[in-house]
Coordinates of C-alpha atoms in Angstrom, one line a residue:
Chain A
Q15 CA -161.6 99.2 16.7
V16 CA -160.5 100.8 13.5
Q17 CA -157.2 99.1 12.5
L18 CA -155.1 97.5 9.8
V19 CA -153.0 94.4 10.6
E20 CA -150.4 93.2 8.1
S21 CA -149.0 89.7 8.0
G22 CA -147.0 87.4 5.7
G23 CA -143.5 89.0 6.0
G24 CA -140.4 86.9 6.4
L25 CA -137.1 85.8 4.9
V26 CA -137.0 84.9 1.3
K27 CA -134.2 84.3 -1.2
P28 CA -133.6 86.5 -4.2
G29 CA -135.9 85.5 -7.0
G30 CA -138.4 84.1 -4.6
A31 CA -142.0 85.1 -3.9
L32 CA -144.0 86.2 -0.9
R33 CA -147.6 87.2 -0.4
L34 CA -148.5 89.9 2.1
S35 CA -151.9 90.3 3.6
C36 CA -153.6 93.2 5.4
A37 CA -156.7 92.6 7.5
A38 CA -159.0 95.6 8.0
S39 CA -161.5 96.0 10.8
G40 CA -163.7 98.7 12.3
F41 CA -164.6 100.4 9.1
T42 CA -166.3 99.7 5.7
F43 CA -163.3 98.4 3.8
S44 CA -165.1 98.4 0.5
D45 CA -165.5 102.2 0.6
Y46 CA -161.8 103.0 0.5
Y47 CA -158.9 102.9 -1.9
M48 CA -156.0 101.0 -0.2
N49 CA -152.3 101.3 -0.5
W50 CA -149.0 99.5 0.2
I51 CA -146.1 101.6 1.3
R52 CA -142.6 100.4 2.3
Q53 CA -139.5 101.6 4.2
A54 CA -136.2 100.0 3.5
P55 CA -133.7 99.9 6.4
G56 CA -132.2 103.3 7.0
K57 CA -134.3 104.8 4.1
G58 CA -137.4 106.9 3.8
L59 CA -141.0 106.0 2.9
E60 CA -141.7 104.7 -0.6
W61 CA -145.2 104.3 -2.0
V62 CA -145.6 100.9 -3.7
S63 CA -149.1 100.4 -5.0
C64 CA -152.7 101.5 -4.8
I65 CA -156.0 99.8 -5.6
S66 CA -159.4 101.4 -5.9
S67 CA -162.3 100.4 -3.7
S68 CA -163.8 98.0 -6.2
G69 CA -160.4 96.8 -7.5
N70 CA -160.8 98.0 -11.0
L71 CA -158.1 100.7 -10.8
I72 CA -154.6 99.8 -9.9
Y73 CA -151.3 101.7 -9.8
Y74 CA -147.7 100.7 -9.1
A75 CA -144.4 102.4 -8.5
D76 CA -142.0 101.8 -11.4
S77 CA -139.7 99.9 -9.0
V78 CA -142.2 97.1 -8.6
K79 CA -144.2 97.2 -11.8
G80 CA -144.3 93.7 -13.4
R81 CA -143.2 92.0 -10.3
F82 CA -145.8 92.9 -7.6
T83 CA -149.5 92.5 -7.8
I84 CA -152.0 94.2 -5.5
S85 CA -155.4 92.8 -5.0
R86 CA -158.3 92.9 -2.5
D87 CA -161.2 90.8 -1.3
N88 CA -163.9 93.1 0.0
A89 CA -165.9 90.2 1.4
K90 CA -163.0 89.3 3.6
N91 CA -162.0 92.9 4.4
S92 CA -158.5 92.1 3.2
L93 CA -155.8 93.6 1.0
Y94 CA -153.0 91.6 -0.6
L95 CA -149.6 92.1 -2.2
Q96 CA -148.2 89.3 -4.2
M97 CA -144.4 89.9 -4.6
N98 CA -142.5 87.9 -7.2
S99 CA -139.0 88.0 -8.5
L100 CA -137.9 89.5 -5.2
R101 CA -134.6 91.4 -5.0
A102 CA -132.4 92.5 -2.2
E103 CA -133.6 96.1 -2.6
D104 CA -137.2 94.9 -1.8
T105 CA -136.1 94.4 1.8
A106 CA -138.3 96.7 3.8
V107 CA -141.1 97.0 6.3
Y108 CA -144.3 97.0 4.3
Y109 CA -147.2 99.0 5.5
C110 CA -150.8 98.9 4.3
A111 CA -152.4 102.3 4.5
R112 CA -155.9 103.8 4.1
P113 CA -156.9 107.4 3.1
P114 CA -159.3 109.5 5.3
A115 CA -161.9 109.4 2.6
G116 CA -162.6 106.9 -0.2
Y117 CA -160.2 108.0 -3.0
S118 CA -157.9 110.5 -1.3
K119 CA -154.2 110.0 -2.0
H120 CA -152.9 110.6 1.5
F121 CA -152.8 108.1 4.3
Q122 CA -154.6 108.5 7.6
L123 CA -154.7 104.9 8.9
W124 CA -151.6 102.7 8.8
G125 CA -150.9 99.2 10.0
Q126 CA -147.8 98.4 12.1
G127 CA -146.0 96.9 9.2
T128 CA -144.5 93.5 8.3
L129 CA -140.8 93.0 7.6
V130 CA -139.7 91.4 4.3
T131 CA -136.1 90.4 4.1
V132 CA -134.7 89.3 0.8
S133 CA -131.4 87.6 1.3
S134 CA -129.5 84.4 0.4
Chain B
D17 CA -142.9 111.8 -11.7
I18 CA -142.9 114.5 -9.1
Q19 CA -139.7 114.4 -7.0
M20 CA -139.9 115.7 -3.5
T21 CA -136.8 117.2 -1.8
Q22 CA -136.8 117.9 1.9
S23 CA -134.3 120.1 3.8
P24 CA -132.6 119.8 6.0
S25 CA -132.1 116.0 6.2
S26 CA -131.6 116.3 9.9
L27 CA -131.5 119.0 12.6
S28 CA -130.8 119.3 16.3
A29 CA -133.1 121.4 18.4
S30 CA -133.9 122.0 22.0
I31 CA -137.2 121.7 23.9
G32 CA -139.2 124.9 23.3
D33 CA -137.5 125.7 20.0
R34 CA -139.2 126.6 16.7
V35 CA -138.4 124.3 13.9
T36 CA -139.0 124.7 10.2
I37 CA -138.7 122.0 7.6
T38 CA -138.9 122.7 3.9
C39 CA -140.2 120.5 1.1
R40 CA -139.8 121.3 -2.6
A41 CA -141.5 119.6 -5.5
S42 CA -139.9 119.2 -8.9
Q43 CA -143.2 120.5 -10.4
S44 CA -146.3 122.0 -9.0
S45 CA -148.4 119.9 -6.8
S46 CA -150.9 122.7 -6.0
T47 CA -151.7 122.2 -2.4
Y48 CA -151.8 118.4 -2.6
L49 CA -149.1 118.1 0.0
N50 CA -149.1 116.1 3.2
W51 CA -146.9 115.8 6.2
Y52 CA -146.2 112.7 8.4
Q53 CA -144.4 112.1 11.6
H54 CA -142.6 108.8 12.0
I55 CA -141.2 107.4 15.2
P56 CA -139.2 104.2 14.8
G57 CA -141.2 101.1 15.6
K58 CA -144.5 102.9 15.2
A59 CA -146.8 103.5 12.2
P60 CA -146.3 106.8 10.5
K61 CA -148.8 109.5 11.6
L62 CA -150.6 112.0 9.3
L63 CA -150.1 115.5 10.7
I64 CA -151.3 117.8 8.0
H65 CA -153.0 117.3 4.6
A66 CA -153.7 119.7 1.8
A67 CA -150.6 121.7 2.8
S68 CA -152.1 123.4 5.8
S69 CA -155.0 121.4 7.2
L70 CA -154.2 120.1 10.6
E71 CA -155.4 116.6 11.3
S72 CA -157.9 116.1 14.2
G73 CA -156.0 115.6 17.4
V74 CA -152.7 116.9 16.2
P75 CA -151.4 119.7 18.5
S76 CA -151.7 123.2 17.2
R77 CA -147.9 123.8 17.5
F78 CA -147.7 122.0 14.2
S79 CA -148.5 124.1 11.1
G80 CA -148.1 123.8 7.4
S81 CA -148.0 126.3 4.6
G82 CA -147.1 126.7 0.9
S83 CA -148.4 125.8 -2.5
G84 CA -147.1 125.0 -5.9
T85 CA -143.5 123.8 -5.4
E86 CA -142.5 125.0 -2.0
F87 CA -144.0 124.0 1.3
T88 CA -143.0 124.2 5.0
L89 CA -143.8 122.4 8.2
T90 CA -143.3 124.4 11.3
I91 CA -143.2 123.0 14.9
S92 CA -143.4 125.8 17.4
N93 CA -142.4 125.1 21.0
L94 CA -140.8 121.7 20.3
Q95 CA -141.8 119.0 22.8
P96 CA -140.0 115.8 23.8
E97 CA -142.6 113.7 21.9
D98 CA -141.8 115.6 18.7
F99 CA -138.4 114.1 18.2
A100 CA -139.0 112.0 15.1
T101 CA -138.6 111.9 11.4
Y102 CA -140.9 114.0 9.3
Y103 CA -141.9 113.3 5.7
C104 CA -143.7 115.3 3.1
Q105 CA -145.8 113.5 0.4
Q106 CA -147.4 114.8 -2.7
S107 CA -150.8 113.5 -3.6
Y108 CA -151.2 115.4 -6.8
S109 CA -150.3 112.6 -9.2
T110 CA -149.2 109.0 -9.3
P111 CA -146.7 107.7 -8.6
L112 CA -147.3 109.2 -5.1
T113 CA -143.9 110.3 -3.8
F114 CA -142.4 111.2 -0.5
G115 CA -139.6 113.4 0.5
G116 CA -136.4 111.9 1.9
G117 CA -137.3 112.8 5.4
T118 CA -136.0 115.2 8.1
K119 CA -134.8 113.7 11.4
V120 CA -135.4 116.0 14.3
E121 CA -133.0 115.2 17.1
I122 CA -132.5 116.5 20.6
K123 CA -129.7 119.0 21.0

């Protein structure tokens, strides 16, 4: 079954850290760029980061640059987001998402999301 | 960065209505424009890519048009399952950006 399953969300204090994971199955993970996208409560969708199929190209939204690190392990079919120096405004549901073809920049396959809450 | 502006931010419509949502880009995104449907509690769903290409399995009552800086999503013959929030997204350049969303509600 072609799917993405996120995990690792939870409650964390401001300034804290959290690592999200996204497990891919049913397709050749190493063929695709992968993305993290988030939705804050009551807000719209916000693209967070993208990593190329081999991991050598990485892009971030300005809002997370220098605090978040995207990575992947193609042997484990897994995508990660290390989130440091978390702020209240990082509270959101975080989705991993895959394009329909290797390096396309739109999102055909999405996970169900994992909730990150940053609060004291 | 390319800013995406959707209008309206919300609308009320009845079953069977024709609905049009507009998305404007702050600079040309050619036809690198995509539309998603998002129902609360579910993963967003890609409806249209490249401004007008309907995704496989998406009903033909959904259509997209436009190029450059102005795009539209049209839903003809609105169905109960279409009540959701719709987002446009430009894939012309990073950072990839979404519009603010249009919530389609039942009148």
